[in-house]
Short mmCIF file of C-alpha atoms in Angstrom, two decimals:
data_model
loop_
_atom_site.label_atom_id
_atom_site.label_comp_id
_atom_site.label_asym_id
_atom_site.label_seq_id
_atom_site.Cartn_x
_atom_site.Cartn_y
_atom_site.Cartn_z
CA UNK A 1 160.51 -16.45 41.57
CA UNK A 2 157.85 -14.17 40.16
CA UNK A 3 157.03 -12.18 43.30
CA UNK A 4 160.35 -10.74 44.44
CA UNK A 5 160.51 -6.96 44.51
CA UNK A 6 163.65 -5.11 43.43
CA UNK A 7 164.82 -1.53 43.24
CA UNK A 8 165.06 -0.24 39.68
CA UNK A 9 168.58 -0.47 38.30
CA UNK A 10 169.57 0.61 34.81
CA UNK A 11 172.52 -1.79 34.90
CA UNK A 12 170.40 -4.92 35.22
CA UNK A 13 172.19 -6.56 32.28
CA UNK A 14 175.38 -6.63 34.35
CA UNK A 15 173.81 -9.04 36.86
CA UNK A 16 174.05 -11.96 34.44
CA UNK A 17 177.14 -14.11 34.02
CA UNK A 18 177.80 -17.52 32.48
CA UNK A 19 180.03 -20.43 33.42
CA UNK A 20 181.24 -22.60 30.56
CA UNK A 21 183.99 -25.24 30.35
CA UNK A 22 186.02 -23.99 33.27
CA UNK A 23 185.73 -20.27 32.53
CA UNK A 24 183.52 -17.57 33.98
CA UNK A 25 182.09 -14.93 31.63
CA UNK A 26 181.13 -11.67 33.33
CA UNK A 27 179.65 -8.62 31.52
CA UNK A 28 181.00 -5.16 32.20
CA UNK A 29 180.33 -1.66 30.99
CA UNK A 30 182.95 0.77 29.69
CA UNK A 31 182.80 4.22 28.15
CA UNK A 32 184.05 2.72 24.88
CA UNK A 33 181.40 -0.02 24.75
CA UNK A 34 180.19 -3.20 26.45
CA UNK A 35 182.46 -6.16 26.99
CA UNK A 36 182.62 -9.62 28.52
CA UNK A 37 185.48 -10.59 30.81
CA UNK A 38 186.50 -14.24 30.51
CA UNK A 39 188.18 -15.45 33.67
CA UNK A 40 190.27 -18.63 33.66
CA UNK A 41 190.11 -20.18 37.09
CA UNK A 42 190.30 -23.35 39.12
CA UNK A 43 188.09 -24.30 42.01
CA UNK A 44 189.46 -25.60 45.29
CA UNK A 45 187.55 -26.03 48.52
CA UNK A 46 184.62 -24.05 47.11
CA UNK A 47 186.91 -21.06 46.44
CA UNK A 48 187.31 -19.65 42.93
CA UNK A 49 190.84 -18.54 42.14
CA UNK A 50 192.26 -17.13 38.93
CA UNK A 51 194.43 -19.59 37.05
CA UNK A 52 197.78 -17.96 36.32
CA UNK A 53 196.09 -14.56 36.91
CA UNK A 54 194.58 -14.84 33.43
CA UNK A 55 191.56 -13.17 31.92
CA UNK A 56 190.46 -12.12 28.47
CA UNK A 57 188.36 -9.19 27.24
CA UNK A 58 185.70 -10.01 24.62
CA UNK A 59 183.78 -7.22 22.91
CA UNK A 60 180.01 -7.70 22.75
CA UNK A 61 178.18 -7.58 19.38
CA UNK A 62 177.56 -4.10 17.99
CA UNK A 63 174.43 -2.59 16.49
CA UNK A 64 171.86 -3.03 19.21
CA UNK A 65 169.88 -0.43 21.12
CA UNK A 66 172.31 1.05 23.60
CA UNK A 67 173.50 -1.53 26.08
CA UNK A 68 170.48 -3.83 26.25
CA UNK A 69 171.74 -7.39 26.21
CA UNK A 70 171.39 -10.64 28.14
CA UNK A 71 174.33 -12.96 28.68
CA UNK A 72 173.68 -16.63 29.39
CA UNK A 73 174.46 -20.17 28.40
CA UNK A 74 172.59 -23.15 27.05
CA UNK A 75 173.53 -26.57 25.72
CA UNK A 76 175.97 -25.35 23.04
CA UNK A 77 177.77 -22.67 25.01
CA UNK A 78 177.69 -18.97 25.88
CA UNK A 79 174.95 -16.85 24.28
CA UNK A 80 174.26 -13.14 24.07
CA UNK A 81 170.70 -11.92 23.40
CA UNK A 82 170.90 -8.45 21.89
CA UNK A 83 167.91 -6.09 22.03
CA UNK A 84 167.74 -4.37 18.63
CA UNK A 85 164.92 -1.85 19.12
CA UNK A 86 164.09 -1.70 22.81
CA UNK A 87 160.73 -3.30 22.05
CA UNK A 88 160.38 -6.73 20.47
CA UNK A 89 163.29 -7.47 18.09
CA UNK A 90 166.31 -9.53 19.11
CA UNK A 91 169.47 -11.07 17.73
CA UNK A 92 170.88 -14.14 19.45
CA UNK A 93 174.63 -14.65 19.20
CA UNK A 94 176.69 -17.74 20.07
CA UNK A 95 180.27 -17.27 21.25
CA UNK A 96 182.63 -19.28 19.04
CA UNK A 97 186.04 -20.13 20.43
CA UNK A 98 188.59 -22.07 18.39
CA UNK A 99 191.43 -24.18 19.76
CA UNK A 100 193.82 -21.64 18.25
CA UNK A 101 192.40 -18.96 20.54
CA UNK A 102 190.24 -17.06 18.04
CA UNK A 103 187.01 -15.74 19.59
CA UNK A 104 184.03 -14.37 17.69
CA UNK A 105 180.29 -13.89 18.08
CA UNK A 106 178.31 -15.90 15.50
CA UNK A 107 174.74 -14.81 14.69
CA UNK A 108 172.55 -17.78 15.59
CA UNK A 109 168.99 -16.41 15.41
CA UNK A 110 166.93 -13.30 14.67
CA UNK A 111 163.43 -12.96 16.08
CA UNK A 112 160.77 -10.24 16.16
CA UNK A 113 157.92 -10.96 18.58
CA UNK A 114 155.49 -8.48 17.05
CA UNK A 115 153.79 -11.36 15.18
CA UNK A 116 153.46 -13.27 18.45
CA UNK A 117 151.29 -10.44 19.77
CA UNK A 118 148.90 -10.94 16.82
CA UNK A 119 149.08 -14.74 16.95
CA UNK A 120 148.07 -14.90 20.60
CA UNK A 121 145.81 -11.84 21.09
CA UNK A 122 144.79 -11.45 24.73
CA UNK A 123 145.24 -15.19 25.27
CA UNK A 124 144.70 -15.87 28.95
CA UNK A 125 144.92 -19.64 29.32
CA UNK A 126 147.88 -20.99 31.25
CA UNK A 127 149.32 -23.16 28.49
CA UNK A 128 152.02 -25.55 29.72
CA UNK A 129 153.46 -22.89 32.04
CA UNK A 130 153.35 -24.14 35.61
CA UNK A 131 152.50 -21.37 38.06
CA UNK A 132 151.65 -21.57 41.73
CA UNK A 133 148.71 -19.66 43.13
CA UNK A 134 149.17 -17.36 46.10
CA UNK A 135 147.42 -19.95 48.29
CA UNK A 136 149.84 -22.67 47.18
CA UNK A 137 152.83 -20.42 47.84
CA UNK A 138 151.55 -19.63 51.33
CA UNK A 139 151.04 -23.34 51.94
CA UNK A 140 154.60 -24.12 50.88
CA UNK A 141 155.94 -21.43 53.20
CA UNK A 142 153.84 -22.57 56.16
CA UNK A 143 154.65 -26.27 55.76
CA UNK A 144 158.22 -25.68 54.53
CA UNK A 145 157.86 -28.47 51.96
CA UNK A 146 154.64 -29.70 50.39
CA UNK A 147 155.54 -32.91 48.56
CA UNK A 148 152.04 -33.39 47.16
CA UNK A 149 152.11 -30.00 45.41
CA UNK A 150 155.71 -30.47 44.24
CA UNK A 151 155.04 -33.94 42.83
CA UNK A 152 151.96 -32.67 41.00
CA UNK A 153 153.96 -30.00 39.18
CA UNK A 154 156.91 -32.30 38.49
CA UNK A 155 154.61 -34.89 36.94
CA UNK A 156 152.92 -32.28 34.73
CA UNK A 157 156.22 -30.92 33.47
CA UNK A 158 157.73 -34.37 32.92
CA UNK A 159 154.79 -35.44 30.75
CA UNK A 160 155.12 -32.32 28.61
CA UNK A 161 158.94 -32.05 28.75
CA UNK A 162 158.79 -29.19 26.23
CA UNK A 163 158.57 -31.62 23.30
CA UNK A 164 156.93 -30.28 20.13
CA UNK A 165 153.43 -31.57 19.48
CA UNK A 166 152.17 -31.01 15.92
CA UNK A 167 148.63 -30.67 17.27
CA UNK A 168 149.59 -28.11 19.90
CA UNK A 169 148.04 -24.78 18.93
CA UNK A 170 150.58 -23.00 21.12
CA UNK A 171 153.47 -23.93 18.78
CA UNK A 172 154.20 -21.89 15.65
CA UNK A 173 157.14 -21.51 13.30
CA UNK A 174 158.78 -18.12 12.90
CA UNK A 175 160.48 -18.75 9.55
CA UNK A 176 158.12 -16.37 7.72
CA UNK A 177 157.92 -13.78 10.49
CA UNK A 178 159.32 -10.29 9.71
CA UNK A 179 162.74 -9.65 11.21
CA UNK A 180 161.84 -6.08 12.20
CA UNK A 181 158.85 -4.52 13.94
CA UNK A 182 156.43 -2.11 12.26
CA UNK A 183 156.96 1.57 13.17
CA UNK A 184 153.29 2.13 14.08
CA UNK A 185 152.74 -1.10 16.00
CA UNK A 186 151.75 -1.02 19.70
CA UNK A 187 154.78 -0.75 21.93
CA UNK A 188 154.70 -4.17 23.55
CA UNK A 189 157.94 -4.62 25.47
CA UNK A 190 159.56 -8.04 25.35
CA UNK A 191 162.42 -9.15 27.59
CA UNK A 192 164.68 -12.15 27.56
CA UNK A 193 164.15 -14.08 30.79
CA UNK A 194 167.14 -16.35 30.19
CA UNK A 195 167.96 -19.79 28.84
CA UNK A 196 166.93 -23.33 29.60
CA UNK A 197 169.86 -24.83 31.55
CA UNK A 198 170.34 -27.89 29.32
CA UNK A 199 168.24 -27.38 26.18
CA UNK A 200 168.56 -24.96 23.28
CA UNK A 201 165.68 -22.76 24.44
CA UNK A 202 165.55 -19.03 25.19
CA UNK A 203 162.65 -17.66 27.24
CA UNK A 204 161.01 -14.31 26.47
CA UNK A 205 158.38 -12.31 28.33
CA UNK A 206 155.75 -9.87 27.04
CA UNK A 207 155.79 -7.21 29.73
CA UNK A 208 152.42 -5.73 28.72
CA UNK A 209 150.40 -8.95 29.06
CA UNK A 210 152.75 -10.97 31.30
CA UNK A 211 152.77 -13.62 28.56
CA UNK A 212 155.79 -15.92 28.34
CA UNK A 213 157.23 -17.66 25.26
CA UNK A 214 159.81 -20.37 24.65
CA UNK A 215 161.95 -19.82 21.55
CA UNK A 216 163.69 -22.93 20.23
CA UNK A 217 167.10 -21.93 18.89
CA UNK A 218 167.49 -25.01 16.66
CA UNK A 219 164.10 -24.93 14.92
CA UNK A 220 163.18 -21.21 15.18
CA UNK A 221 159.80 -22.18 16.62
CA UNK A 222 157.94 -20.29 19.31
CA UNK A 223 155.77 -21.87 21.95
CA UNK A 224 153.30 -19.89 24.00
CA UNK A 225 153.73 -20.93 27.63
CA UNK A 226 151.00 -18.86 29.25
CA UNK A 227 150.70 -16.05 31.76
CA UNK A 228 153.29 -15.46 34.45
CA UNK A 229 151.36 -14.35 37.49
CA UNK A 230 153.21 -11.85 39.66
CA UNK A 231 152.24 -9.04 41.99
CA UNK A 232 154.43 -6.29 40.54
CA UNK A 233 154.19 -4.12 37.45
CA UNK A 234 156.96 -5.67 35.39
CA UNK A 235 159.88 -8.09 35.35
CA UNK A 236 163.23 -6.37 35.87
CA UNK A 237 165.59 -9.26 36.65
CA UNK A 238 165.21 -13.00 36.14
CA UNK A 239 167.30 -16.08 36.77
CA UNK A 240 167.03 -19.82 36.31
CA UNK A 241 167.91 -22.53 38.80
CA UNK A 242 171.57 -22.38 39.76
CA UNK A 243 173.73 -25.39 38.74
CA UNK A 244 173.39 -27.03 42.17
CA UNK A 245 169.61 -27.20 41.67
CA UNK A 246 169.35 -28.33 38.04
CA UNK A 247 169.62 -31.96 39.15
CA UNK A 248 166.14 -31.60 40.66
CA UNK A 249 164.52 -30.28 37.47
CA UNK A 250 162.06 -32.74 35.85
CA UNK A 251 163.57 -34.43 32.80
CA UNK A 252 167.15 -33.85 33.89
CA UNK A 253 169.39 -36.82 33.03
#
């Protein structure tokens, strides 16, 4: 969904919510800070209803740049990506909830993408990122479904399956990368696109070059995915497949 236009909205972070183990986590903004509302609910006949009219307020991590954050979930639970400098430095927090009811944000990762800019200077190859050309998109729209094109992309992704290849030049470790950006460095703006629906991967986007990166939360490795082709100047809002579609993703068990 790289070619959908949207009106600018400074509250874009509030568009993202997360569903985890029977609860819905929804971000909200307040004059005293940013919070997450945890709603306890049950689902009946496709209608979401509050269970016992219960909800819980969870304060988001402090210390970032204003209210720039991205709420989402991955394999282990609910995550919050916190923008630390409005440029290229992020902290990734995992929401920890005990059986006794204690809730806290645990720092899971810290990443500064300034080194990625130097590691992949003006790299234009597509990498493993699968992107449709404008002609292919028009063909899909005209024919409604193009199984030949779809099968081609599914086969390519299934073969790669985002597994680490020691000979892949697009994969680097970030263990020795600085945790903060240099004051005089070019102002490349990175954004968190979201999370892989069933793997511990966060996706980030270099707005200046339209380059996209996969950041593995367990190994702190970065993989260059390639260029995201889109017709507009930047990426304002992003979303992954909704739960009803993840069954069709290649590699899904």
